[in-house]
Short mmCIF file of N, CA and C in Angstrom, two decimals:
data_model
loop_
_atom_site.label_atom_id
_atom_site.label_comp_id
_atom_site.label_asym_id
_atom_site.label_seq_id
_atom_site.Cartn_x
_atom_site.Cartn_y
_atom_site.Cartn_z
N MET A 8 116.04 42.70 90.59
CA MET A 8 114.63 42.68 90.88
C MET A 8 113.83 43.28 89.73
N ASP A 9 114.40 44.26 89.09
CA ASP A 9 113.76 44.89 87.96
C ASP A 9 113.59 43.88 86.83
N PHE A 10 114.58 42.99 86.68
CA PHE A 10 114.52 41.94 85.66
C PHE A 10 113.35 40.99 85.94
N GLY A 11 113.09 40.63 87.17
CA GLY A 11 111.99 39.74 87.56
C GLY A 11 110.64 40.37 87.31
N PHE A 12 110.56 41.67 87.61
CA PHE A 12 109.29 42.36 87.38
C PHE A 12 108.99 42.43 85.89
N SER A 13 109.98 42.69 85.06
CA SER A 13 109.80 42.76 83.61
C SER A 13 109.35 41.41 83.07
N THR A 14 109.96 40.34 83.56
CA THR A 14 109.60 39.00 83.12
C THR A 14 108.17 38.69 83.55
N LEU A 15 107.84 39.05 84.76
CA LEU A 15 106.49 38.83 85.26
C LEU A 15 105.47 39.63 84.44
N ALA A 16 105.81 40.86 84.12
CA ALA A 16 104.91 41.69 83.32
C ALA A 16 104.75 41.10 81.92
N LEU A 17 105.85 40.60 81.35
CA LEU A 17 105.79 39.99 80.03
C LEU A 17 104.93 38.74 80.04
N VAL A 18 105.09 37.90 81.05
CA VAL A 18 104.28 36.69 81.17
C VAL A 18 102.81 37.06 81.33
N ALA A 19 102.53 38.06 82.15
CA ALA A 19 101.15 38.49 82.35
C ALA A 19 100.56 39.02 81.04
N PHE A 20 101.36 39.78 80.29
CA PHE A 20 100.90 40.31 79.01
C PHE A 20 100.61 39.17 78.03
N VAL A 21 101.50 38.17 77.95
CA VAL A 21 101.30 37.03 77.05
C VAL A 21 100.04 36.26 77.45
N LEU A 22 99.86 36.04 78.75
CA LEU A 22 98.66 35.33 79.20
C LEU A 22 97.39 36.13 78.90
N LEU A 23 97.45 37.43 79.07
CA LEU A 23 96.31 38.27 78.78
C LEU A 23 96.00 38.24 77.28
N ALA A 24 97.02 38.35 76.47
CA ALA A 24 96.83 38.30 75.01
C ALA A 24 96.26 36.95 74.59
N ALA A 25 96.76 35.87 75.18
CA ALA A 25 96.24 34.53 74.86
C ALA A 25 94.78 34.42 75.27
N GLY A 26 94.45 34.95 76.44
CA GLY A 26 93.06 34.92 76.92
C GLY A 26 92.14 35.70 76.00
N VAL A 27 92.58 36.87 75.58
CA VAL A 27 91.77 37.69 74.67
C VAL A 27 91.62 36.95 73.33
N GLY A 28 92.71 36.34 72.86
CA GLY A 28 92.65 35.59 71.61
C GLY A 28 91.67 34.43 71.70
N ILE A 29 91.71 33.71 72.80
CA ILE A 29 90.79 32.58 73.00
C ILE A 29 89.35 33.08 73.07
N PHE A 30 89.15 34.21 73.78
CA PHE A 30 87.81 34.78 73.89
C PHE A 30 87.26 35.13 72.51
N TYR A 31 88.05 35.85 71.70
CA TYR A 31 87.59 36.25 70.38
C TYR A 31 87.44 35.07 69.43
N ARG A 32 88.30 34.07 69.56
CA ARG A 32 88.16 32.87 68.73
C ARG A 32 86.84 32.17 69.07
N GLY A 33 86.54 32.04 70.36
CA GLY A 33 85.28 31.44 70.79
C GLY A 33 84.09 32.24 70.30
N ARG A 34 84.24 33.54 70.31
CA ARG A 34 83.16 34.40 69.84
C ARG A 34 82.95 34.22 68.34
N ARG A 35 84.04 34.12 67.58
CA ARG A 35 83.93 33.90 66.13
C ARG A 35 83.27 32.56 65.83
N VAL A 36 83.64 31.54 66.60
CA VAL A 36 83.04 30.21 66.42
C VAL A 36 81.55 30.29 66.70
N ARG A 37 81.17 30.95 67.77
CA ARG A 37 79.75 31.10 68.12
C ARG A 37 79.01 31.86 67.03
N GLU A 38 79.60 32.95 66.54
CA GLU A 38 78.97 33.74 65.47
C GLU A 38 78.82 32.91 64.20
N ARG A 39 79.84 32.10 63.88
CA ARG A 39 79.75 31.25 62.69
C ARG A 39 78.63 30.23 62.85
N ARG A 40 78.55 29.61 64.03
CA ARG A 40 77.49 28.63 64.27
C ARG A 40 76.11 29.28 64.24
N LEU A 41 76.01 30.45 64.76
CA LEU A 41 74.74 31.18 64.74
C LEU A 41 74.36 31.54 63.30
N ARG A 42 75.33 31.99 62.51
CA ARG A 42 75.09 32.31 61.11
C ARG A 42 74.65 31.05 60.33
N GLU A 43 75.31 29.92 60.59
CA GLU A 43 74.93 28.66 59.95
C GLU A 43 73.51 28.27 60.33
N LEU A 44 73.15 28.48 61.58
CA LEU A 44 71.81 28.16 62.06
C LEU A 44 70.77 29.03 61.34
N LEU A 45 71.06 30.31 61.20
CA LEU A 45 70.14 31.21 60.49
C LEU A 45 70.04 30.84 59.01
N ASP A 46 71.17 30.48 58.39
CA ASP A 46 71.14 30.06 56.98
C ASP A 46 70.31 28.80 56.81
N LEU A 47 70.42 27.88 57.74
CA LEU A 47 69.65 26.65 57.68
C LEU A 47 68.16 26.93 57.86
N ALA A 48 67.82 27.85 58.74
CA ALA A 48 66.42 28.25 58.91
C ALA A 48 65.88 28.84 57.61
N ASP A 49 66.69 29.63 56.93
CA ASP A 49 66.28 30.18 55.63
C ASP A 49 66.06 29.07 54.61
N ALA A 50 66.94 28.06 54.61
CA ALA A 50 66.80 26.94 53.67
C ALA A 50 65.52 26.15 53.94
N VAL A 51 65.19 25.96 55.20
CA VAL A 51 63.94 25.27 55.55
C VAL A 51 62.75 26.08 55.07
N GLN A 52 62.80 27.39 55.25
CA GLN A 52 61.71 28.25 54.81
C GLN A 52 61.54 28.18 53.29
N ILE A 53 62.63 28.12 52.55
CA ILE A 53 62.56 28.01 51.09
C ILE A 53 61.92 26.68 50.69
N LEU A 54 62.30 25.59 51.36
CA LEU A 54 61.68 24.29 51.07
C LEU A 54 60.18 24.31 51.35
N LEU A 55 59.79 24.94 52.44
CA LEU A 55 58.36 25.02 52.76
C LEU A 55 57.61 25.81 51.70
N ALA A 56 58.18 26.90 51.25
CA ALA A 56 57.53 27.70 50.21
C ALA A 56 57.42 26.90 48.91
N ARG A 57 58.47 26.17 48.56
CA ARG A 57 58.45 25.37 47.33
C ARG A 57 57.39 24.27 47.43
N ALA A 58 57.31 23.61 48.58
CA ALA A 58 56.30 22.56 48.76
C ALA A 58 54.90 23.13 48.63
N SER A 59 54.66 24.28 49.21
CA SER A 59 53.35 24.91 49.13
C SER A 59 53.02 25.29 47.68
N GLU A 60 54.00 25.82 46.96
CA GLU A 60 53.79 26.18 45.55
C GLU A 60 53.47 24.96 44.71
N ARG A 61 54.21 23.88 44.92
CA ARG A 61 53.99 22.65 44.14
C ARG A 61 52.60 22.09 44.41
N MET A 62 52.19 22.09 45.67
CA MET A 62 50.87 21.56 46.01
C MET A 62 49.78 22.39 45.34
N THR A 63 49.96 23.69 45.32
CA THR A 63 48.98 24.56 44.67
C THR A 63 48.94 24.29 43.17
N ALA A 64 50.11 24.12 42.56
CA ALA A 64 50.17 23.88 41.11
C ALA A 64 49.49 22.56 40.74
N TRP A 65 49.63 21.54 41.56
CA TRP A 65 49.06 20.24 41.22
C TRP A 65 47.57 20.14 41.50
N ARG A 66 47.03 21.11 42.20
CA ARG A 66 45.59 21.09 42.43
C ARG A 66 44.82 21.15 41.11
N SER A 67 45.32 21.90 40.14
CA SER A 67 44.63 21.98 38.85
C SER A 67 44.70 20.65 38.12
N VAL A 68 45.79 19.93 38.26
CA VAL A 68 45.90 18.61 37.63
C VAL A 68 44.92 17.65 38.30
N VAL A 69 44.87 17.69 39.61
CA VAL A 69 43.98 16.80 40.35
C VAL A 69 42.53 17.12 40.04
N GLY A 70 42.24 18.38 39.78
CA GLY A 70 40.88 18.77 39.44
C GLY A 70 40.37 18.10 38.17
N ARG A 71 41.27 17.62 37.33
CA ARG A 71 40.87 16.96 36.08
C ARG A 71 40.58 15.48 36.28
N LEU A 72 40.90 14.93 37.47
CA LEU A 72 40.64 13.51 37.72
C LEU A 72 39.17 13.30 38.05
N ALA A 73 38.67 12.15 37.65
CA ALA A 73 37.26 11.85 37.84
C ALA A 73 37.00 11.18 39.19
N GLY A 74 35.85 11.43 39.72
CA GLY A 74 35.27 10.69 40.84
C GLY A 74 36.13 10.57 42.08
N ASP A 75 36.11 9.34 42.64
CA ASP A 75 36.80 9.07 43.88
C ASP A 75 38.31 9.27 43.77
N LEU A 76 38.86 8.97 42.59
CA LEU A 76 40.29 9.16 42.39
C LEU A 76 40.65 10.63 42.56
N GLY A 77 39.85 11.50 41.99
CA GLY A 77 40.09 12.94 42.10
C GLY A 77 39.96 13.43 43.53
N SER A 78 38.92 12.98 44.23
CA SER A 78 38.75 13.45 45.61
C SER A 78 39.83 12.89 46.53
N GLY A 79 40.24 11.65 46.28
CA GLY A 79 41.33 11.07 47.08
C GLY A 79 42.64 11.79 46.84
N ALA A 80 42.92 12.12 45.60
CA ALA A 80 44.14 12.86 45.28
C ALA A 80 44.08 14.26 45.87
N GLN A 81 42.90 14.88 45.82
CA GLN A 81 42.75 16.22 46.39
C GLN A 81 43.04 16.20 47.89
N GLN A 82 42.54 15.17 48.58
CA GLN A 82 42.81 15.06 50.01
C GLN A 82 44.29 14.87 50.27
N ALA A 83 44.97 14.11 49.41
CA ALA A 83 46.40 13.89 49.58
C ALA A 83 47.18 15.19 49.40
N LEU A 84 46.69 16.05 48.52
CA LEU A 84 47.36 17.33 48.30
C LEU A 84 46.97 18.39 49.32
N ASP A 85 45.98 18.10 50.13
CA ASP A 85 45.55 19.07 51.12
C ASP A 85 46.51 19.03 52.30
N GLY A 86 47.73 19.46 52.05
CA GLY A 86 48.76 19.44 53.07
C GLY A 86 48.93 20.76 53.78
N GLU A 87 48.01 21.67 53.58
CA GLU A 87 48.15 22.98 54.21
C GLU A 87 48.31 22.90 55.73
N PRO A 88 47.57 22.02 56.42
CA PRO A 88 47.82 21.93 57.87
C PRO A 88 49.25 21.50 58.17
N LEU A 89 49.81 20.60 57.37
CA LEU A 89 51.19 20.17 57.59
C LEU A 89 52.16 21.31 57.30
N ILE A 90 51.90 22.05 56.26
CA ILE A 90 52.76 23.19 55.92
C ILE A 90 52.68 24.24 57.03
N ARG A 91 51.47 24.53 57.49
CA ARG A 91 51.31 25.51 58.58
C ARG A 91 52.05 25.06 59.83
N GLU A 92 51.95 23.77 60.16
CA GLU A 92 52.64 23.24 61.35
C GLU A 92 54.16 23.37 61.19
N ALA A 93 54.67 23.05 60.03
CA ALA A 93 56.11 23.16 59.79
C ALA A 93 56.55 24.62 59.85
N LYS A 94 55.73 25.53 59.33
CA LYS A 94 56.07 26.96 59.41
C LYS A 94 56.04 27.44 60.85
N ARG A 95 55.09 26.94 61.63
CA ARG A 95 55.03 27.30 63.04
C ARG A 95 56.27 26.79 63.78
N ASP A 96 56.70 25.57 63.48
CA ASP A 96 57.92 25.03 64.09
C ASP A 96 59.13 25.88 63.72
N LEU A 97 59.19 26.27 62.45
CA LEU A 97 60.30 27.11 62.00
C LEU A 97 60.28 28.45 62.72
N LEU A 98 59.10 29.02 62.89
CA LEU A 98 58.98 30.28 63.61
C LEU A 98 59.46 30.13 65.05
N GLN A 99 59.13 29.01 65.69
CA GLN A 99 59.60 28.76 67.05
C GLN A 99 61.13 28.68 67.09
N HIS A 100 61.74 28.05 66.08
CA HIS A 100 63.20 28.01 66.01
C HIS A 100 63.77 29.42 65.88
N ARG A 101 63.16 30.20 65.00
CA ARG A 101 63.66 31.57 64.79
C ARG A 101 63.51 32.42 66.07
N LEU A 102 62.40 32.24 66.77
CA LEU A 102 62.22 32.98 68.03
C LEU A 102 63.24 32.54 69.07
N TRP A 103 63.53 31.24 69.12
CA TRP A 103 64.56 30.75 70.05
C TRP A 103 65.91 31.37 69.70
N ILE A 104 66.23 31.40 68.41
CA ILE A 104 67.49 31.99 67.98
C ILE A 104 67.56 33.45 68.39
N GLN A 105 66.47 34.17 68.17
CA GLN A 105 66.44 35.59 68.51
C GLN A 105 66.60 35.80 70.02
N SER A 106 65.93 34.97 70.80
CA SER A 106 65.96 35.14 72.25
C SER A 106 67.23 34.59 72.89
N ASN A 107 67.75 33.49 72.36
CA ASN A 107 68.84 32.79 73.04
C ASN A 107 70.12 32.67 72.24
N GLY A 108 70.08 33.04 70.97
CA GLY A 108 71.22 32.79 70.10
C GLY A 108 72.52 33.38 70.58
N LEU A 109 72.50 34.60 71.05
CA LEU A 109 73.73 35.25 71.48
C LEU A 109 74.23 34.74 72.82
N ARG A 110 73.34 34.18 73.63
CA ARG A 110 73.74 33.67 74.95
C ARG A 110 73.92 32.15 74.95
N ALA A 111 73.47 31.49 73.91
CA ALA A 111 73.47 30.02 73.89
C ALA A 111 74.90 29.48 73.91
N THR A 112 75.03 28.33 74.53
CA THR A 112 76.32 27.65 74.52
C THR A 112 76.53 27.00 73.15
N ARG A 113 77.75 26.60 72.91
CA ARG A 113 78.02 25.91 71.64
C ARG A 113 77.18 24.66 71.51
N LEU A 114 77.02 23.94 72.60
CA LEU A 114 76.23 22.72 72.58
C LEU A 114 74.77 23.02 72.25
N GLU A 115 74.22 24.07 72.83
CA GLU A 115 72.84 24.46 72.53
C GLU A 115 72.69 24.86 71.07
N LEU A 116 73.66 25.61 70.55
CA LEU A 116 73.62 25.98 69.13
C LEU A 116 73.73 24.75 68.25
N ASP A 117 74.61 23.82 68.63
CA ASP A 117 74.76 22.59 67.85
C ASP A 117 73.47 21.76 67.88
N ASP A 118 72.83 21.70 69.05
CA ASP A 118 71.56 20.96 69.16
C ASP A 118 70.47 21.59 68.30
N ALA A 119 70.40 22.92 68.33
CA ALA A 119 69.40 23.62 67.53
C ALA A 119 69.67 23.40 66.03
N ARG A 120 70.94 23.44 65.66
CA ARG A 120 71.30 23.22 64.26
C ARG A 120 70.96 21.79 63.84
N ALA A 121 71.22 20.82 64.71
CA ALA A 121 70.91 19.42 64.39
C ALA A 121 69.40 19.24 64.21
N ALA A 122 68.60 19.87 65.06
CA ALA A 122 67.15 19.76 64.93
C ALA A 122 66.67 20.38 63.62
N LEU A 123 67.20 21.54 63.28
CA LEU A 123 66.82 22.17 62.02
C LEU A 123 67.31 21.36 60.82
N GLN A 124 68.48 20.76 60.94
CA GLN A 124 69.01 19.95 59.84
C GLN A 124 68.12 18.73 59.60
N ARG A 125 67.66 18.11 60.70
CA ARG A 125 66.74 16.97 60.56
C ARG A 125 65.45 17.41 59.88
N ALA A 126 64.91 18.56 60.27
CA ALA A 126 63.69 19.08 59.65
C ALA A 126 63.95 19.37 58.17
N HIS A 127 65.08 19.95 57.85
CA HIS A 127 65.43 20.24 56.45
C HIS A 127 65.52 18.96 55.64
N ASN A 128 66.20 17.97 56.17
CA ASN A 128 66.35 16.69 55.45
C ASN A 128 65.00 16.03 55.22
N ARG A 129 64.17 16.03 56.24
CA ARG A 129 62.84 15.42 56.14
C ARG A 129 61.99 16.15 55.09
N LEU A 130 62.02 17.48 55.12
CA LEU A 130 61.27 18.26 54.14
C LEU A 130 61.80 18.05 52.73
N ALA A 131 63.11 17.98 52.57
CA ALA A 131 63.70 17.77 51.25
C ALA A 131 63.27 16.42 50.68
N GLU A 132 63.26 15.38 51.53
CA GLU A 132 62.82 14.05 51.08
C GLU A 132 61.35 14.07 50.71
N GLN A 133 60.53 14.71 51.53
CA GLN A 133 59.10 14.76 51.25
C GLN A 133 58.81 15.57 50.00
N LEU A 134 59.55 16.65 49.80
CA LEU A 134 59.35 17.45 48.60
C LEU A 134 59.76 16.66 47.36
N ALA A 135 60.85 15.93 47.44
CA ALA A 135 61.28 15.10 46.30
C ALA A 135 60.21 14.05 45.98
N ALA A 136 59.66 13.41 47.02
CA ALA A 136 58.61 12.42 46.80
C ALA A 136 57.35 13.08 46.23
N LEU A 137 57.02 14.25 46.74
CA LEU A 137 55.85 14.98 46.24
C LEU A 137 56.04 15.36 44.78
N GLU A 138 57.21 15.85 44.42
CA GLU A 138 57.47 16.23 43.03
C GLU A 138 57.42 15.01 42.12
N SER A 139 57.96 13.90 42.58
CA SER A 139 57.93 12.68 41.79
C SER A 139 56.50 12.20 41.58
N ALA A 140 55.73 12.17 42.66
CA ALA A 140 54.33 11.75 42.56
C ALA A 140 53.53 12.73 41.70
N GLY A 141 53.80 14.01 41.85
CA GLY A 141 53.09 15.01 41.06
C GLY A 141 53.40 14.89 39.58
N ASP A 142 54.66 14.63 39.26
CA ASP A 142 55.04 14.45 37.85
C ASP A 142 54.37 13.21 37.27
N ALA A 143 54.35 12.13 38.05
CA ALA A 143 53.69 10.90 37.58
C ALA A 143 52.20 11.13 37.41
N LEU A 144 51.60 11.87 38.34
CA LEU A 144 50.18 12.18 38.26
C LEU A 144 49.88 13.04 37.02
N THR A 145 50.72 14.00 36.76
CA THR A 145 50.54 14.85 35.59
C THR A 145 50.60 14.02 34.31
N GLN A 146 51.60 13.15 34.22
CA GLN A 146 51.74 12.30 33.04
C GLN A 146 50.53 11.39 32.87
N ALA A 147 50.10 10.77 33.96
CA ALA A 147 48.95 9.85 33.89
C ALA A 147 47.67 10.60 33.53
N THR A 148 47.48 11.76 34.11
CA THR A 148 46.28 12.55 33.83
C THR A 148 46.29 13.02 32.38
N ASP A 149 47.44 13.48 31.90
CA ASP A 149 47.53 13.91 30.50
C ASP A 149 47.24 12.75 29.55
N ALA A 150 47.79 11.57 29.86
CA ALA A 150 47.56 10.40 29.01
C ALA A 150 46.09 10.01 29.00
N ALA A 151 45.45 10.03 30.17
CA ALA A 151 44.03 9.69 30.25
C ALA A 151 43.18 10.72 29.51
N HIS A 152 43.55 11.97 29.63
CA HIS A 152 42.79 13.03 28.95
C HIS A 152 42.93 12.88 27.43
N GLU A 153 44.14 12.60 26.96
CA GLU A 153 44.35 12.40 25.52
C GLU A 153 43.59 11.18 25.02
N ALA A 154 43.57 10.10 25.81
CA ALA A 154 42.83 8.90 25.42
C ALA A 154 41.33 9.20 25.35
N ALA A 155 40.84 9.98 26.29
CA ALA A 155 39.42 10.32 26.29
C ALA A 155 39.06 11.15 25.07
N LEU A 156 39.97 11.99 24.62
CA LEU A 156 39.70 12.80 23.43
C LEU A 156 39.65 11.96 22.16
N ARG A 157 40.30 10.80 22.17
CA ARG A 157 40.29 9.93 21.00
C ARG A 157 39.04 9.05 20.95
N GLU A 158 38.28 9.01 22.04
CA GLU A 158 37.05 8.21 22.06
C GLU A 158 36.03 8.82 21.10
N PRO A 159 35.17 8.00 20.55
CA PRO A 159 34.08 8.55 19.73
C PRO A 159 33.23 9.48 20.59
N ALA A 160 32.70 10.50 19.99
CA ALA A 160 31.92 11.50 20.72
C ALA A 160 30.75 10.88 21.47
N SER A 161 30.19 9.82 20.93
CA SER A 161 29.03 9.19 21.58
C SER A 161 29.43 8.47 22.87
N LEU A 162 30.71 8.14 23.05
CA LEU A 162 31.17 7.43 24.25
C LEU A 162 31.82 8.35 25.28
N ARG A 163 32.01 9.58 24.94
CA ARG A 163 32.70 10.50 25.86
C ARG A 163 31.82 10.81 27.05
N ARG A 164 32.50 11.02 28.16
CA ARG A 164 31.80 11.40 29.38
C ARG A 164 31.28 12.83 29.26
N ALA A 165 30.20 13.08 29.92
CA ALA A 165 29.60 14.43 29.87
C ALA A 165 30.53 15.47 30.45
N THR A 166 31.45 15.09 31.32
CA THR A 166 32.34 16.06 31.95
C THR A 166 33.38 16.58 30.98
N ASP A 167 33.58 15.89 29.83
CA ASP A 167 34.55 16.35 28.84
C ASP A 167 34.03 17.56 28.06
N GLY A 168 32.72 17.76 28.08
CA GLY A 168 32.14 18.87 27.37
C GLY A 168 31.73 18.51 25.94
N ASP A 169 32.19 17.36 25.44
CA ASP A 169 31.89 16.98 24.07
C ASP A 169 30.89 15.83 24.00
N GLY A 170 30.68 15.14 25.09
CA GLY A 170 29.85 13.93 25.09
C GLY A 170 28.40 14.25 25.28
N PRO A 171 27.57 13.22 25.20
CA PRO A 171 26.13 13.42 25.39
C PRO A 171 25.84 13.82 26.83
N GLN A 172 24.89 14.66 26.99
CA GLN A 172 24.49 15.09 28.33
C GLN A 172 23.42 14.14 28.85
N ALA A 173 23.48 13.80 30.12
CA ALA A 173 22.52 12.89 30.72
C ALA A 173 21.25 13.58 31.09
#
């Protein structure tokens, strides 16, 4: 009978150890997913900051454009409401993580990560397009400015500072 009790105790110990191992493995997986979610939120925040910086930098280039072209380009660069909205969405994600991250199921963490990943991908694409358009705008504006400087002084626009005043 003593042999049966020892075997039963050993089986109980093995099952308990396996249960503890499974619990800690699940906890490590959850912590890793939570850490990945926080890292992704940081990456989205960095993209938002870069987009805001680029838009600010290109405002000076757009300021050199004449007339309707300049005002239209300025309106296109006026993305501050979009940046604010994206920052507000990111803040909501961070608040959800803070409030629910430790209690969230793996599925909830995966869903939150997928939503943030989609936002990151969308922002990265928009930033790439913005940088491409901004570089093209800079090149075109520089070329137009250089061409205007080669014009005879009598033909220069008054906004250049060298032409006749109206």
